[in-house]
Amino acid sequence: MKAFILAVSLSISVVPGVAFAQPLPAELAALGITAGMPYSKAKRLLDAAGWQASPPRDALEVLDGFPEVGCQKGRSNCSSTFAKDGQQVVLQVGTTLAGQPFVQGGR
């Protein structure tokens, strides 16, 4: 029973904010990108579909290993912009307690 409670607690705390995730644009949903998905997987799906990541603008920090993800101080309000055929989509990116980026939402 203790192991079950620990597992449930960890699963809830590993992806904070998913319950408050923003809806995803149709372009992202069509690729199978969902809130809570690891950012690295979402990036692979976007790359495979021909979307190109743009360098972050006005970012004070970037996420380690993901220079296209710009954040404000303290790694808050992180996002990444992708462009294709004159369209743009923005992924809102959060990090788990272990520091792993995940998709919070998009616009």
Short mmCIF file of N, CA, C and O in Angstrom, two decimals:
data_model
loop_
_atom_site.label_atom_id
_atom_site.label_comp_id
_atom_site.label_asym_id
_atom_site.label_seq_id
_atom_site.Cartn_x
_atom_site.Cartn_y
_atom_site.Cartn_z
N MET A 1 0.82 -1.19 0.00
CA MET A 1 0.00 0.00 0.00
C MET A 1 0.86 1.26 0.00
O MET A 1 0.57 2.21 -0.70
N LYS A 2 1.94 1.24 0.80
CA LYS A 2 2.84 2.39 0.85
C LYS A 2 3.47 2.64 -0.51
O LYS A 2 3.63 3.78 -0.92
N ALA A 3 3.83 1.57 -1.22
CA ALA A 3 4.44 1.71 -2.54
C ALA A 3 3.45 2.34 -3.51
O ALA A 3 3.83 3.17 -4.34
N PHE A 4 2.18 1.96 -3.42
CA PHE A 4 1.16 2.53 -4.28
C PHE A 4 1.00 4.02 -4.02
O PHE A 4 0.94 4.82 -4.95
N ILE A 5 0.93 4.40 -2.76
CA ILE A 5 0.78 5.83 -2.41
C ILE A 5 1.99 6.61 -2.89
O ILE A 5 1.86 7.70 -3.44
N LEU A 6 3.19 6.06 -2.72
CA LEU A 6 4.40 6.72 -3.19
C LEU A 6 4.36 6.88 -4.70
O LEU A 6 4.68 7.94 -5.23
N ALA A 7 3.96 5.84 -5.43
CA ALA A 7 3.89 5.90 -6.89
C ALA A 7 2.90 6.97 -7.35
O ALA A 7 3.19 7.73 -8.28
N VAL A 8 1.76 7.03 -6.73
CA VAL A 8 0.76 8.04 -7.09
C VAL A 8 1.29 9.43 -6.78
O VAL A 8 1.17 10.35 -7.59
N SER A 9 1.92 9.61 -5.63
CA SER A 9 2.47 10.91 -5.26
C SER A 9 3.54 11.35 -6.24
O SER A 9 3.58 12.51 -6.66
N LEU A 10 4.42 10.43 -6.62
CA LEU A 10 5.46 10.77 -7.58
C LEU A 10 4.89 11.10 -8.94
O LEU A 10 5.35 12.02 -9.60
N SER A 11 3.89 10.36 -9.39
CA SER A 11 3.32 10.63 -10.71
C SER A 11 2.65 11.99 -10.76
O SER A 11 2.66 12.65 -11.78
N ILE A 12 2.08 12.41 -9.65
CA ILE A 12 1.45 13.73 -9.61
C ILE A 12 2.50 14.82 -9.55
O ILE A 12 2.40 15.82 -10.23
N SER A 13 3.56 14.62 -8.78
CA SER A 13 4.56 15.66 -8.60
C SER A 13 5.56 15.73 -9.74
O SER A 13 6.20 16.74 -9.93
N VAL A 14 5.69 14.67 -10.54
CA VAL A 14 6.68 14.67 -11.61
C VAL A 14 6.31 15.64 -12.71
O VAL A 14 7.16 16.26 -13.32
N VAL A 15 5.04 15.82 -12.98
CA VAL A 15 4.61 16.70 -14.05
C VAL A 15 3.67 17.77 -13.48
O VAL A 15 2.47 17.72 -13.69
N PRO A 16 4.23 18.74 -12.75
CA PRO A 16 3.39 19.77 -12.19
C PRO A 16 2.78 20.64 -13.28
O PRO A 16 3.40 20.87 -14.30
N GLY A 17 1.59 21.08 -13.05
CA GLY A 17 0.97 22.02 -13.98
C GLY A 17 0.20 21.38 -15.12
O GLY A 17 -0.46 22.08 -15.88
N VAL A 18 0.29 20.07 -15.29
CA VAL A 18 -0.43 19.45 -16.40
C VAL A 18 -1.93 19.63 -16.23
O VAL A 18 -2.65 19.84 -17.18
N ALA A 19 -2.40 19.60 -14.99
CA ALA A 19 -3.84 19.80 -14.75
C ALA A 19 -4.27 21.19 -15.18
O ALA A 19 -5.43 21.43 -15.49
N PHE A 20 -3.34 22.12 -15.23
CA PHE A 20 -3.65 23.50 -15.61
C PHE A 20 -3.10 23.82 -16.99
O PHE A 20 -2.86 24.97 -17.32
N ALA A 21 -2.85 22.81 -17.80
CA ALA A 21 -2.25 22.99 -19.11
C ALA A 21 -3.17 23.78 -20.03
O ALA A 21 -4.38 23.72 -19.93
N GLN A 22 -2.53 24.51 -20.93
CA GLN A 22 -3.26 25.26 -21.93
C GLN A 22 -3.67 24.31 -23.06
O GLN A 22 -2.98 23.34 -23.32
N PRO A 23 -4.78 24.61 -23.72
CA PRO A 23 -5.14 23.78 -24.87
C PRO A 23 -4.09 23.93 -25.98
O PRO A 23 -3.47 24.97 -26.10
N LEU A 24 -3.92 22.89 -26.76
CA LEU A 24 -2.93 22.92 -27.83
C LEU A 24 -3.58 23.31 -29.16
O LEU A 24 -4.70 22.90 -29.44
N PRO A 25 -2.87 24.08 -29.98
CA PRO A 25 -3.40 24.41 -31.31
C PRO A 25 -3.58 23.15 -32.15
O PRO A 25 -2.91 22.13 -31.91
N ALA A 26 -4.44 23.22 -33.12
CA ALA A 26 -4.73 22.07 -33.99
C ALA A 26 -3.48 21.53 -34.66
O ALA A 26 -3.35 20.31 -34.83
N GLU A 27 -2.54 22.41 -35.04
CA GLU A 27 -1.31 21.97 -35.70
C GLU A 27 -0.50 21.03 -34.80
O GLU A 27 0.09 20.07 -35.27
N LEU A 28 -0.49 21.31 -33.51
CA LEU A 28 0.25 20.47 -32.56
C LEU A 28 -0.51 19.19 -32.26
O LEU A 28 0.06 18.11 -32.25
N ALA A 29 -1.81 19.31 -32.04
CA ALA A 29 -2.63 18.14 -31.74
C ALA A 29 -2.61 17.15 -32.90
O ALA A 29 -2.59 15.94 -32.69
N ALA A 30 -2.59 17.66 -34.13
CA ALA A 30 -2.57 16.78 -35.30
C ALA A 30 -1.29 15.94 -35.37
O ALA A 30 -1.29 14.85 -35.96
N LEU A 31 -0.22 16.42 -34.76
CA LEU A 31 1.04 15.68 -34.74
C LEU A 31 1.11 14.69 -33.58
O LEU A 31 2.08 13.97 -33.43
N GLY A 32 0.07 14.70 -32.74
CA GLY A 32 0.06 13.81 -31.59
C GLY A 32 0.73 14.40 -30.36
O GLY A 32 1.02 13.70 -29.40
N ILE A 33 0.99 15.70 -30.39
CA ILE A 33 1.62 16.36 -29.25
C ILE A 33 0.54 16.64 -28.20
O ILE A 33 -0.52 17.17 -28.52
N THR A 34 0.83 16.26 -26.97
CA THR A 34 -0.13 16.41 -25.88
C THR A 34 0.53 17.09 -24.69
O THR A 34 1.75 17.02 -24.52
N ALA A 35 -0.29 17.71 -23.86
CA ALA A 35 0.21 18.29 -22.61
C ALA A 35 0.75 17.18 -21.74
O ALA A 35 0.16 16.10 -21.64
N GLY A 36 1.90 17.41 -21.15
CA GLY A 36 2.54 16.41 -20.30
C GLY A 36 3.59 15.58 -21.03
O GLY A 36 4.40 14.91 -20.40
N MET A 37 3.57 15.63 -22.36
CA MET A 37 4.54 14.88 -23.16
C MET A 37 5.94 15.43 -22.93
O MET A 37 6.11 16.64 -22.81
N PRO A 38 6.96 14.57 -22.90
CA PRO A 38 8.32 15.09 -22.81
C PRO A 38 8.60 16.04 -23.99
O PRO A 38 8.23 15.75 -25.13
N TYR A 39 9.25 17.16 -23.69
CA TYR A 39 9.53 18.14 -24.72
C TYR A 39 10.38 17.53 -25.84
O TYR A 39 10.15 17.82 -27.02
N SER A 40 11.34 16.68 -25.49
CA SER A 40 12.21 16.09 -26.51
C SER A 40 11.40 15.30 -27.55
O SER A 40 11.70 15.34 -28.74
N LYS A 41 10.35 14.61 -27.12
CA LYS A 41 9.51 13.86 -28.04
C LYS A 41 8.71 14.81 -28.93
O LYS A 41 8.60 14.61 -30.14
N ALA A 42 8.15 15.86 -28.33
CA ALA A 42 7.39 16.85 -29.10
C ALA A 42 8.29 17.51 -30.14
O ALA A 42 7.89 17.71 -31.29
N LYS A 43 9.52 17.82 -29.77
CA LYS A 43 10.47 18.44 -30.70
C LYS A 43 10.77 17.50 -31.86
O LYS A 43 10.81 17.93 -33.02
N ARG A 44 10.96 16.21 -31.57
CA ARG A 44 11.20 15.24 -32.64
C ARG A 44 10.01 15.17 -33.61
O ARG A 44 10.19 15.10 -34.83
N LEU A 45 8.79 15.19 -33.08
CA LEU A 45 7.60 15.16 -33.93
C LEU A 45 7.52 16.41 -34.80
O LEU A 45 7.20 16.33 -35.99
N LEU A 46 7.81 17.57 -34.23
CA LEU A 46 7.79 18.82 -35.00
C LEU A 46 8.87 18.81 -36.06
O LEU A 46 8.62 19.18 -37.22
N ASP A 47 10.08 18.40 -35.70
CA ASP A 47 11.18 18.33 -36.68
C ASP A 47 10.82 17.40 -37.84
O ASP A 47 11.03 17.75 -39.00
N ALA A 48 10.25 16.24 -37.54
CA ALA A 48 9.89 15.27 -38.57
C ALA A 48 8.81 15.80 -39.51
O ALA A 48 8.76 15.43 -40.69
N ALA A 49 7.97 16.71 -39.00
CA ALA A 49 6.90 17.29 -39.82
C ALA A 49 7.36 18.56 -40.55
O ALA A 49 6.56 19.21 -41.22
N GLY A 50 8.64 18.91 -40.42
CA GLY A 50 9.17 20.06 -41.15
C GLY A 50 9.12 21.39 -40.42
O GLY A 50 9.43 22.42 -41.01
N TRP A 51 8.73 21.39 -39.16
CA TRP A 51 8.73 22.63 -38.37
C TRP A 51 10.15 22.92 -37.91
O TRP A 51 10.88 22.03 -37.49
N GLN A 52 10.55 24.18 -37.99
CA GLN A 52 11.89 24.61 -37.60
C GLN A 52 11.83 25.45 -36.33
O GLN A 52 11.04 26.39 -36.25
N ALA A 53 12.68 25.11 -35.36
CA ALA A 53 12.74 25.89 -34.11
C ALA A 53 13.42 27.23 -34.38
O ALA A 53 14.38 27.31 -35.14
N SER A 54 12.89 28.27 -33.78
CA SER A 54 13.47 29.61 -33.88
C SER A 54 14.27 29.89 -32.62
O SER A 54 13.91 29.43 -31.54
N PRO A 55 15.34 30.69 -32.74
CA PRO A 55 16.08 31.04 -31.53
C PRO A 55 15.19 31.85 -30.59
O PRO A 55 14.33 32.61 -31.04
N PRO A 56 15.37 31.68 -29.29
CA PRO A 56 14.53 32.43 -28.34
C PRO A 56 14.81 33.92 -28.40
O PRO A 56 15.94 34.34 -28.63
N ARG A 57 13.76 34.71 -28.21
CA ARG A 57 13.88 36.17 -28.19
C ARG A 57 13.65 36.65 -26.76
O ARG A 57 12.78 36.15 -26.06
N ASP A 58 14.43 37.60 -26.36
CA ASP A 58 14.28 38.22 -25.05
C ASP A 58 14.32 37.22 -23.90
O ASP A 58 13.73 37.46 -22.85
N ALA A 59 15.00 36.11 -24.09
CA ALA A 59 15.09 35.11 -23.02
C ALA A 59 16.30 35.41 -22.15
O ALA A 59 17.38 35.74 -22.65
N LEU A 60 16.11 35.31 -20.85
CA LEU A 60 17.22 35.52 -19.93
C LEU A 60 18.04 34.24 -19.77
O LEU A 60 19.22 34.29 -19.44
N GLU A 61 17.40 33.09 -19.98
CA GLU A 61 18.05 31.80 -19.83
C GLU A 61 17.53 30.86 -20.91
O GLU A 61 16.48 31.10 -21.49
N VAL A 62 18.28 29.79 -21.17
CA VAL A 62 17.80 28.71 -22.03
C VAL A 62 17.92 27.42 -21.24
O VAL A 62 18.70 27.32 -20.29
N LEU A 63 17.12 26.42 -21.63
CA LEU A 63 17.19 25.13 -20.95
C LEU A 63 18.42 24.36 -21.40
O LEU A 63 18.74 24.33 -22.60
N ASP A 64 19.09 23.71 -20.46
CA ASP A 64 20.26 22.89 -20.78
C ASP A 64 19.89 21.84 -21.81
O ASP A 64 18.91 21.11 -21.64
N GLY A 65 20.67 21.78 -22.88
CA GLY A 65 20.43 20.79 -23.92
C GLY A 65 19.38 21.19 -24.94
O GLY A 65 19.18 20.50 -25.92
N PHE A 66 18.67 22.29 -24.68
CA PHE A 66 17.62 22.76 -25.60
C PHE A 66 17.77 24.27 -25.80
O PHE A 66 17.01 25.06 -25.24
N PRO A 67 18.74 24.70 -26.61
CA PRO A 67 18.99 26.13 -26.77
C PRO A 67 17.85 26.91 -27.41
O PRO A 67 17.80 28.13 -27.33
N GLU A 68 16.88 26.20 -27.99
CA GLU A 68 15.73 26.86 -28.60
C GLU A 68 14.64 27.18 -27.58
O GLU A 68 13.68 27.88 -27.90
N VAL A 69 14.77 26.69 -26.34
CA VAL A 69 13.78 26.94 -25.30
C VAL A 69 14.27 28.09 -24.43
O VAL A 69 15.23 27.95 -23.67
N GLY A 70 13.61 29.23 -24.56
CA GLY A 70 13.97 30.41 -23.78
C GLY A 70 13.10 30.52 -22.54
O GLY A 70 11.92 30.18 -22.56
N CYS A 71 13.72 31.00 -21.45
CA CYS A 71 13.00 31.13 -20.18
C CYS A 71 13.30 32.49 -19.55
O CYS A 71 14.30 33.12 -19.86
N GLN A 72 12.44 32.87 -18.65
CA GLN A 72 12.71 34.03 -17.82
C GLN A 72 13.60 33.58 -16.67
O GLN A 72 13.90 32.41 -16.52
N LYS A 73 14.00 34.50 -15.82
CA LYS A 73 14.89 34.18 -14.71
C LYS A 73 14.31 33.06 -13.85
O LYS A 73 13.11 33.05 -13.57
N GLY A 74 15.15 32.14 -13.42
CA GLY A 74 14.70 31.02 -12.61
C GLY A 74 14.00 29.95 -13.41
O GLY A 74 13.27 29.13 -12.87
N ARG A 75 14.21 29.94 -14.70
CA ARG A 75 13.58 28.97 -15.61
C ARG A 75 12.06 28.97 -15.51
O ARG A 75 11.40 27.94 -15.52
N SER A 76 11.50 30.15 -15.41
CA SER A 76 10.05 30.27 -15.41
C SER A 76 9.59 30.79 -16.77
O SER A 76 10.36 31.38 -17.52
N ASN A 77 8.34 30.55 -17.09
CA ASN A 77 7.75 31.00 -18.35
C ASN A 77 8.60 30.60 -19.56
O ASN A 77 8.94 31.42 -20.40
N CYS A 78 8.90 29.32 -19.65
CA CYS A 78 9.72 28.81 -20.76
C CYS A 78 8.85 28.53 -21.98
O CYS A 78 7.71 28.08 -21.85
N SER A 79 9.41 28.78 -23.16
CA SER A 79 8.68 28.49 -24.39
C SER A 79 9.65 28.31 -25.55
O SER A 79 10.81 28.72 -25.47
N SER A 80 9.15 27.70 -26.59
CA SER A 80 9.90 27.49 -27.81
C SER A 80 8.98 27.75 -28.98
O SER A 80 7.82 27.31 -28.98
N THR A 81 9.47 28.45 -29.98
CA THR A 81 8.68 28.80 -31.17
C THR A 81 9.17 27.98 -32.36
O THR A 81 10.37 27.86 -32.59
N PHE A 82 8.22 27.43 -33.10
CA PHE A 82 8.52 26.67 -34.31
C PHE A 82 7.77 27.30 -35.48
O PHE A 82 6.64 27.79 -35.32
N ALA A 83 8.40 27.30 -36.66
CA ALA A 83 7.79 27.90 -37.84
C ALA A 83 7.80 26.93 -39.01
O ALA A 83 8.72 26.11 -39.15
N LYS A 84 6.75 27.06 -39.85
CA LYS A 84 6.66 26.24 -41.06
C LYS A 84 5.67 26.91 -42.01
O LYS A 84 4.56 27.27 -41.61
N ASP A 85 6.08 27.11 -43.25
CA ASP A 85 5.21 27.66 -44.29
C ASP A 85 4.49 28.94 -43.84
O ASP A 85 3.29 29.10 -44.05
N GLY A 86 5.21 29.83 -43.20
CA GLY A 86 4.63 31.10 -42.77
C GLY A 86 3.78 31.03 -41.51
O GLY A 86 3.24 32.03 -41.08
N GLN A 87 3.64 29.86 -40.92
CA GLN A 87 2.88 29.70 -39.68
C GLN A 87 3.85 29.57 -38.52
O GLN A 87 4.99 29.15 -38.70
N GLN A 88 3.38 29.93 -37.32
CA GLN A 88 4.17 29.75 -36.12
C GLN A 88 3.33 29.10 -35.04
O GLN A 88 2.13 29.37 -34.94
N VAL A 89 3.96 28.23 -34.26
CA VAL A 89 3.34 27.67 -33.07
C VAL A 89 4.33 27.83 -31.93
O VAL A 89 5.55 27.83 -32.14
N VAL A 90 3.80 28.01 -30.74
CA VAL A 90 4.63 28.18 -29.56
C VAL A 90 4.29 27.08 -28.56
O VAL A 90 3.11 26.86 -28.27
N LEU A 91 5.31 26.39 -28.10
CA LEU A 91 5.13 25.40 -27.04
C LEU A 91 5.50 26.04 -25.71
O LEU A 91 6.58 26.60 -25.57
N GLN A 92 4.60 25.98 -24.75
CA GLN A 92 4.90 26.39 -23.38
C GLN A 92 5.56 25.17 -22.74
O GLN A 92 5.01 24.07 -22.81
N VAL A 93 6.72 25.37 -22.15
CA VAL A 93 7.51 24.27 -21.63
C VAL A 93 7.69 24.42 -20.12
O VAL A 93 8.07 25.49 -19.64
N GLY A 94 7.41 23.35 -19.41
CA GLY A 94 7.67 23.30 -17.97
C GLY A 94 8.78 22.31 -17.71
O GLY A 94 9.25 21.62 -18.62
N THR A 95 9.21 22.23 -16.47
CA THR A 95 10.21 21.23 -16.11
C THR A 95 9.72 20.44 -14.90
O THR A 95 9.03 20.98 -14.03
N THR A 96 10.06 19.16 -14.88
CA THR A 96 9.70 18.31 -13.76
C THR A 96 10.62 18.64 -12.59
O THR A 96 11.59 19.40 -12.73
N LEU A 97 10.34 18.05 -11.45
CA LEU A 97 11.20 18.24 -10.28
C LEU A 97 12.62 17.75 -10.56
O LEU A 97 13.58 18.25 -9.99
N ALA A 98 12.75 16.79 -11.47
CA ALA A 98 14.06 16.28 -11.85
C ALA A 98 14.72 17.13 -12.93
O ALA A 98 15.80 16.81 -13.39
N GLY A 99 14.03 18.20 -13.37
CA GLY A 99 14.60 19.11 -14.37
C GLY A 99 14.34 18.73 -15.81
O GLY A 99 14.89 19.34 -16.72
N GLN A 100 13.48 17.74 -16.06
CA GLN A 100 13.19 17.31 -17.43
C GLN A 100 12.09 18.17 -18.03
O GLN A 100 11.05 18.35 -17.43
N PRO A 101 12.31 18.72 -19.23
CA PRO A 101 11.28 19.57 -19.87
C PRO A 101 10.11 18.75 -20.39
O PRO A 101 10.28 17.63 -20.87
N PHE A 102 8.92 19.34 -20.28
CA PHE A 102 7.70 18.72 -20.81
C PHE A 102 6.80 19.80 -21.38
O PHE A 102 6.94 20.98 -21.07
N VAL A 103 5.87 19.40 -22.23
CA VAL A 103 4.92 20.32 -22.86
C VAL A 103 3.82 20.67 -21.86
O VAL A 103 3.15 19.78 -21.33
N GLN A 104 3.66 21.97 -21.61
CA GLN A 104 2.57 22.42 -20.74
C GLN A 104 1.36 22.85 -21.56
O GLN A 104 0.24 22.72 -21.12
N GLY A 105 1.61 23.39 -22.72
CA GLY A 105 0.53 23.87 -23.56
C GLY A 105 1.11 24.52 -24.80
O GLY A 105 2.30 24.36 -25.10
N GLY A 106 0.30 25.24 -25.52
CA GLY A 106 0.79 25.89 -26.74
C GLY A 106 -0.15 26.97 -27.20
O GLY A 106 -1.25 27.13 -26.71
N ARG A 107 0.35 27.71 -28.14
CA ARG A 107 -0.46 28.75 -28.78
C ARG A 107 0.05 29.00 -30.19
O ARG A 107 1.10 28.63 -30.56
#
